[in-house]
Amino acid sequence: MSGGGTGGHIYPAIAIANELKARFPQARFLFVGAQDRMEMQKVPKAGYEIEGLWISGIQRRLTFKNLSFPFKLIYSLSRSRKILKDFQPDVVIGTGGFASAPLLRVASSKGIPCLIQEQNSFAGIANKWLAKKAKTICVAYAGMEKFFPKEKIVFTGNPVRQDIIEVSSKRAAGLKHFQLDENKQTLLVLGGSLGARTINQLIEHSLPFFETCEVQVLWQTGAYYYQTYKKHNQTPGVQVVDFLYTMDLAYAAADVVISRAGALSVSELCLVGKPVIFIPSPNVAEDHQKKNALAIASENGAILIEEKDLDIHFESEFRTLINSVEKRQQLAQNIQKFGKPKATAAIADEVEKLLKN
């Protein structure tokens, strides 16, 4: 299993591994990631072994950081050969991110069957590079033949953690776990595993507004920003965390969610069926987060507010949503139409086909 850099690449890999482990209890799993990124902590916590490569992504703009990329790539290709020789895998699965590129490139050159799982509506650099050699490419959006060979594409949806598929029965447990008031509505704020500066600034600025709305806040700042905002744990009705290890309980406790529109977040929110305000990151390839969110918002399944419009629209949109039970129920019902609860199983089915062949 290889993929990483952000939670959007790591957690799909873990979800696929968990499904395969349930089917093949005696199977051995090895993850390969970037040695200085978050997967080196998250994967062992999920119960899997991981090897790190000295690799980083190539920047889309001109920067001195790109000068070291060729050396890192050469080293990582060599290290991947050693890992594959020692581990002798029957199949290799890549979930995107720069860490997956060297391993899958070497694996495919050795004739080891490779499966790629692309989460986004706009394919990443690594997956586009690997597509020609991969046996199967699992996708979550229509129209991906503009990036990948059509005959290799299988529409599965994105893999998600099984514990979030049914959260409605966990509300009391979620409120208790996060020490939240059951008599208040709860806003869950998600900025991605690393954090989102604009969302964090918005939430800090809006804390007095949330108080007037009688809303308590469960605020995931991301690893990069926790030290800046942890002081607000002293504010009544505010819980600040760097990372959420019990996402099922966080979703269960939430009445409204504010979130980026990365592929994994969108896929999870479609399954849990919560009213959500998407604030897509403008700093991504081909503005794909906006496209992810727009696909749902255009069908009245979510509210979409671009960063440039937050000052104008955020408070009015939020107040309308929090004061209207009917609006919240409508969004919650509509977003669930986009959910793919069997995506992980469908991807595991494709892996089984590769193993049998």
Coordinates of C-alpha atoms in Angstrom, one line a residue:
M1 CA 0.0 0.0 0.0
S2 CA 1.4 3.4 -0.9
G3 CA 0.1 6.9 -0.7
G4 CA 0.4 9.9 1.6
G5 CA 1.4 13.4 2.3
T6 CA -2.2 14.3 3.5
G7 CA -5.0 12.4 5.2
G8 CA -6.9 12.4 1.8
H9 CA -4.3 9.9 0.5
I10 CA -3.6 8.0 3.8
Y11 CA -7.1 7.2 5.0
P12 CA -8.3 5.7 1.8
A13 CA -5.3 3.4 1.8
I14 CA -6.0 2.4 5.4
A15 CA -9.7 1.8 4.6
I16 CA -8.8 -0.5 1.7
A17 CA -6.3 -2.4 3.9
N18 CA -8.9 -2.9 6.6
E19 CA -11.3 -4.4 4.1
L20 CA -8.7 -6.7 2.6
K21 CA -7.5 -7.7 6.1
A22 CA -11.1 -8.7 6.9
R23 CA -11.2 -10.9 3.8
F24 CA -7.7 -12.3 4.1
P25 CA -6.8 -12.5 7.8
Q26 CA -3.5 -14.2 7.1
A27 CA -2.4 -11.6 4.6
R28 CA 0.7 -9.4 5.2
F29 CA 0.5 -5.6 4.6
L30 CA 3.2 -3.1 4.2
F31 CA 2.7 0.6 3.7
V32 CA 5.2 2.8 2.0
G33 CA 5.1 6.6 2.5
A34 CA 7.3 9.7 2.7
Q35 CA 9.6 9.5 5.7
D36 CA 8.9 13.0 7.0
R37 CA 5.1 13.1 6.5
M38 CA 2.1 12.3 8.6
E39 CA 1.6 8.8 7.4
M40 CA 4.6 7.7 9.4
Q41 CA 2.5 8.3 12.6
K42 CA -1.0 7.6 11.3
V43 CA -0.4 4.2 9.7
P44 CA 1.2 2.6 12.7
K45 CA -1.7 3.9 14.8
A46 CA -4.0 2.0 12.5
G47 CA -2.0 -1.2 13.2
Y48 CA 0.1 -1.5 10.0
E49 CA 3.8 -1.5 9.3
I50 CA 5.3 1.3 7.2
E51 CA 8.5 2.1 5.4
G52 CA 9.6 5.7 4.6
L53 CA 11.0 7.0 1.4
W54 CA 13.2 10.2 1.1
I55 CA 10.8 11.8 -1.4
S56 CA 8.8 15.1 -1.7
G57 CA 6.4 16.4 -4.2
I58 CA 7.5 18.5 -7.2
Q59 CA 6.2 22.0 -6.9
R60 CA 3.8 23.2 -9.6
R61 CA 5.5 26.6 -9.6
L62 CA 9.3 27.4 -10.0
T63 CA 11.0 27.0 -6.7
F64 CA 14.4 26.0 -5.3
K65 CA 12.8 23.0 -3.6
N66 CA 12.5 21.4 -7.0
L67 CA 16.3 21.2 -7.4
S68 CA 16.5 18.3 -4.9
F69 CA 13.6 16.4 -6.5
P70 CA 15.6 14.4 -9.1
F71 CA 18.0 13.2 -6.4
K72 CA 15.2 12.2 -4.1
L73 CA 13.4 10.4 -6.9
I74 CA 16.5 8.4 -7.9
Y75 CA 17.1 7.4 -4.3
S76 CA 13.4 6.5 -3.8
L77 CA 13.3 4.3 -6.9
S78 CA 16.3 2.4 -5.6
R79 CA 14.8 2.1 -2.1
S80 CA 11.6 0.9 -3.7
R81 CA 13.4 -1.9 -5.5
K82 CA 14.9 -3.1 -2.2
I83 CA 11.5 -2.9 -0.4
L84 CA 9.8 -4.9 -3.2
K85 CA 12.6 -7.5 -3.3
D86 CA 12.3 -8.0 0.5
F87 CA 8.5 -8.0 0.8
Q88 CA 7.6 -9.8 -2.4
P89 CA 4.0 -8.4 -2.7
D90 CA 1.3 -10.1 -4.8
V91 CA -0.3 -6.8 -5.5
V92 CA 0.5 -3.1 -5.0
I93 CA -2.1 -0.4 -4.3
G94 CA -1.5 3.3 -4.7
T95 CA -3.8 6.0 -3.4
G96 CA -2.0 9.0 -4.7
G97 CA 0.5 11.5 -3.4
F98 CA 4.1 11.7 -4.3
A99 CA 5.1 8.8 -2.0
S100 CA 3.3 6.4 -4.2
A101 CA 5.0 7.2 -7.5
P102 CA 8.4 5.5 -7.0
L103 CA 7.0 2.3 -5.5
L104 CA 4.3 1.7 -8.1
R105 CA 6.6 2.6 -11.0
V106 CA 9.1 0.0 -9.9
A107 CA 6.4 -2.6 -9.1
S108 CA 4.8 -2.2 -12.5
S109 CA 8.2 -2.6 -14.2
K110 CA 8.6 -5.9 -12.4
G111 CA 5.3 -7.2 -13.5
I112 CA 3.6 -6.9 -10.1
P113 CA -0.1 -6.0 -10.7
C114 CA -0.9 -2.4 -9.5
L115 CA -4.1 -0.8 -8.7
I116 CA -4.5 3.0 -8.5
Q117 CA -7.3 4.7 -6.5
E118 CA -7.9 8.3 -7.5
Q119 CA -10.0 10.3 -5.1
N120 CA -10.5 13.6 -6.9
S121 CA -12.3 14.9 -9.9
F122 CA -8.9 16.1 -11.2
A123 CA -6.2 13.4 -11.3
G124 CA -3.0 14.0 -9.3
I125 CA 0.4 14.2 -10.9
A126 CA 1.6 10.8 -9.4
N127 CA -1.5 8.9 -10.6
K128 CA -1.4 10.4 -14.1
W129 CA 2.3 9.3 -14.3
L130 CA 1.5 5.8 -13.2
A131 CA -1.7 5.2 -15.2
K132 CA -0.2 3.6 -18.3
K133 CA 1.4 0.8 -16.3
A134 CA -1.4 0.2 -13.8
K135 CA -3.8 -2.7 -14.3
T136 CA -6.9 -1.1 -12.7
I137 CA -7.8 2.5 -11.9
C138 CA -10.6 3.0 -9.4
V139 CA -12.3 6.4 -9.5
A140 CA -15.0 8.4 -7.7
Y141 CA -16.1 10.8 -10.4
A142 CA -17.4 10.5 -13.9
G143 CA -15.4 11.8 -16.9
M144 CA -12.0 10.5 -15.7
E145 CA -11.2 9.1 -19.1
K146 CA -9.6 12.5 -19.9
F147 CA -6.8 11.5 -17.5
F148 CA -6.7 7.7 -17.6
P149 CA -7.1 4.9 -20.2
K150 CA -10.8 4.3 -20.4
E151 CA -10.5 0.5 -20.4
K152 CA -8.8 0.5 -17.1
I153 CA -11.3 2.7 -15.2
V154 CA -13.7 1.3 -12.7
F155 CA -16.2 3.6 -11.0
T156 CA -16.2 2.6 -7.3
G157 CA -16.5 5.8 -5.3
N158 CA -14.0 6.7 -2.5
P159 CA -13.2 4.3 0.3
V160 CA -14.1 5.6 3.8
R161 CA -13.7 4.3 7.3
Q162 CA -16.4 1.8 8.1
D163 CA -17.2 3.4 11.5
I164 CA -18.6 6.5 9.9
I165 CA -21.2 4.8 7.7
E166 CA -23.8 4.7 10.5
V167 CA -23.3 7.5 13.1
S168 CA -26.9 8.5 13.9
S169 CA -27.0 6.1 16.9
K170 CA -23.8 7.6 18.4
R171 CA -24.9 11.1 19.1
A172 CA -25.1 10.8 22.9
A173 CA -21.7 9.1 22.9
G174 CA -20.2 11.8 20.7
L175 CA -21.5 14.6 22.9
K176 CA -20.2 12.9 26.0
H177 CA -16.8 12.1 24.4
F178 CA -16.2 15.8 23.5
Q179 CA -17.8 17.1 26.6
L180 CA -20.5 19.1 24.7
D181 CA -23.8 20.4 25.9
E182 CA -26.7 18.3 24.7
N183 CA -29.0 21.3 24.8
K184 CA -27.0 23.3 22.3
Q185 CA -26.5 22.8 18.6
T186 CA -23.0 21.8 17.6
L187 CA -20.9 23.2 14.8
L188 CA -18.1 20.8 13.6
V189 CA -15.2 22.6 11.8
L190 CA -12.9 20.6 9.5
G191 CA -10.0 22.1 7.7
G192 CA -8.3 19.0 6.6
S193 CA -5.6 16.9 8.4
L194 CA -3.0 19.7 8.1
G195 CA -5.4 22.6 8.6
A196 CA -6.8 25.5 6.6
R197 CA -5.6 29.0 7.5
T198 CA -8.6 30.9 6.1
I199 CA -11.1 28.6 7.8
N200 CA -9.3 28.9 11.1
Q201 CA -9.2 32.7 10.8
L202 CA -12.9 32.7 10.0
I203 CA -13.8 30.6 13.0
E204 CA -11.7 32.7 15.4
H205 CA -13.3 35.9 14.1
S206 CA -16.8 34.3 14.3
L207 CA -16.7 33.0 17.9
P208 CA -18.8 35.9 19.3
F209 CA -21.3 35.4 16.4
F210 CA -21.6 31.7 17.2
E211 CA -22.2 32.6 20.8
T212 CA -25.2 34.8 19.8
C213 CA -26.5 31.9 17.8
E214 CA -26.2 29.7 20.9
V215 CA -24.0 27.3 19.0
Q216 CA -21.1 25.4 20.5
V217 CA -18.0 24.7 18.4
L218 CA -15.9 21.5 17.9
W219 CA -13.0 23.0 16.0
Q220 CA -10.3 20.9 14.3
T221 CA -7.5 23.3 13.5
G222 CA -5.1 20.9 11.8
A223 CA -1.5 20.2 12.9
Y224 CA 0.0 23.4 11.5
Y225 CA -2.3 25.7 13.4
Y226 CA -3.1 24.1 16.7
Q227 CA -0.6 26.1 18.7
T228 CA -2.1 29.4 17.4
Y229 CA -5.7 28.6 18.4
K230 CA -5.5 26.2 21.3
K231 CA -6.0 29.2 23.7
H232 CA -9.7 29.2 22.7
N233 CA -10.1 26.0 24.7
Q234 CA -10.6 28.5 27.6
T235 CA -13.6 30.0 25.7
P236 CA -16.9 28.5 26.9
G237 CA -18.6 26.4 24.3
V238 CA -15.5 25.9 22.3
Q239 CA -13.4 22.7 21.9
V240 CA -10.2 23.0 20.0
V241 CA -8.3 20.0 18.7
D242 CA -5.4 19.5 16.3
F243 CA -6.7 16.2 14.9
L244 CA -9.8 14.1 15.4
Y245 CA -9.1 10.5 16.0
T246 CA -12.7 9.5 16.6
M247 CA -14.3 11.0 13.4
D248 CA -17.4 8.9 13.9
L249 CA -18.2 10.5 17.2
A250 CA -17.4 14.0 15.9
Y251 CA -19.8 13.6 13.0
A252 CA -22.4 12.1 15.3
A253 CA -22.2 15.1 17.6
A254 CA -22.5 17.6 14.8
D255 CA -25.6 19.5 13.8
V256 CA -23.8 21.5 11.1
V257 CA -20.4 21.1 9.5
I258 CA -18.0 23.6 7.9
S259 CA -15.5 21.8 5.8
R260 CA -13.0 22.0 3.0
A261 CA -14.0 20.1 -0.1
G262 CA -11.2 17.6 -0.5
A263 CA -12.4 14.3 -2.0
L264 CA -12.2 12.3 1.3
S265 CA -14.1 14.9 3.3
V266 CA -16.8 15.1 0.6
S267 CA -17.2 11.3 0.5
E268 CA -17.5 11.0 4.2
L269 CA -20.0 13.9 4.5
C270 CA -22.2 12.3 1.8
L271 CA -22.4 9.2 3.9
V272 CA -23.0 10.8 7.4
G273 CA -25.7 13.0 6.0
K274 CA -25.0 16.2 7.8
P275 CA -25.9 19.8 6.6
V276 CA -22.5 21.2 5.4
I277 CA -21.1 24.5 4.3
F278 CA -18.2 23.8 1.9
I279 CA -15.4 26.3 1.8
P280 CA -13.2 24.9 -0.9
S281 CA -9.5 25.6 -1.0
P282 CA -8.5 27.8 -4.0
N283 CA -4.9 26.6 -3.8
V284 CA -5.4 23.2 -5.5
A285 CA -4.9 21.9 -9.1
E286 CA -7.6 23.0 -11.5
D287 CA -9.7 24.3 -8.6
H288 CA -10.9 20.7 -8.1
Q289 CA -12.2 21.3 -4.6
K290 CA -14.7 23.8 -5.9
K291 CA -15.8 21.3 -8.5
N292 CA -16.2 18.6 -5.8
A293 CA -18.4 21.0 -3.8
L294 CA -20.3 22.4 -6.8
A295 CA -21.4 18.9 -7.8
I296 CA -23.3 18.6 -4.6
A297 CA -24.3 22.2 -4.0
S298 CA -25.9 22.4 -7.5
E299 CA -28.3 19.7 -6.4
N300 CA -29.2 21.4 -3.1
G301 CA -27.1 19.0 -1.1
A302 CA -24.8 21.5 0.5
I303 CA -24.0 25.2 0.7
L304 CA -20.9 26.4 -1.2
I305 CA -19.1 29.6 -0.2
E306 CA -15.9 30.6 -1.9
E307 CA -13.2 32.1 0.3
K308 CA -13.5 35.5 -1.5
D309 CA -17.2 35.6 -0.6
L310 CA -16.9 34.8 3.1
D311 CA -17.1 38.3 4.4
I312 CA -20.3 39.0 2.4
H313 CA -22.2 35.7 2.8
F314 CA -21.0 33.6 5.7
E315 CA -22.9 35.0 8.6
S316 CA -26.2 35.3 6.7
E317 CA -25.9 31.7 5.3
F318 CA -25.0 30.3 8.7
R319 CA -27.7 32.0 10.6
T320 CA -30.3 30.9 8.0
L321 CA -29.1 27.3 8.3
I322 CA -28.9 27.1 12.1
N323 CA -32.3 28.7 12.5
S324 CA -34.1 26.4 10.0
V325 CA -34.7 22.8 10.9
E326 CA -36.4 22.3 7.5
K327 CA -33.3 23.6 5.6
R328 CA -30.9 21.4 7.6
Q329 CA -33.1 18.3 7.0
Q330 CA -33.3 19.0 3.3
L331 CA -29.5 19.4 2.9
A332 CA -28.9 16.3 5.0
Q333 CA -31.3 14.2 2.9
N334 CA -30.0 15.5 -0.5
I335 CA -26.3 15.0 0.3
Q336 CA -26.8 11.4 1.1
K337 CA -27.9 10.7 -2.5
F338 CA -24.2 11.1 -3.4
G339 CA -22.9 8.6 -0.9
K340 CA -21.2 5.4 -1.9
P341 CA -21.3 3.2 1.2
K342 CA -20.0 0.1 -0.7
A343 CA -17.0 1.8 -2.3
T344 CA -14.4 0.2 -0.1
A345 CA -15.8 -3.3 -0.8
A346 CA -15.9 -2.5 -4.6
I347 CA -12.2 -1.6 -4.6
A348 CA -11.4 -4.8 -2.6
D349 CA -13.3 -6.7 -5.2
E350 CA -11.0 -5.3 -7.9
V351 CA -7.9 -6.2 -5.9
E352 CA -9.2 -9.8 -5.6
K353 CA -9.5 -9.9 -9.4
L354 CA -5.9 -8.9 -9.7
L355 CA -4.9 -11.6 -7.2
K356 CA -6.8 -14.3 -9.1
N357 CA -5.3 -13.3 -12.4

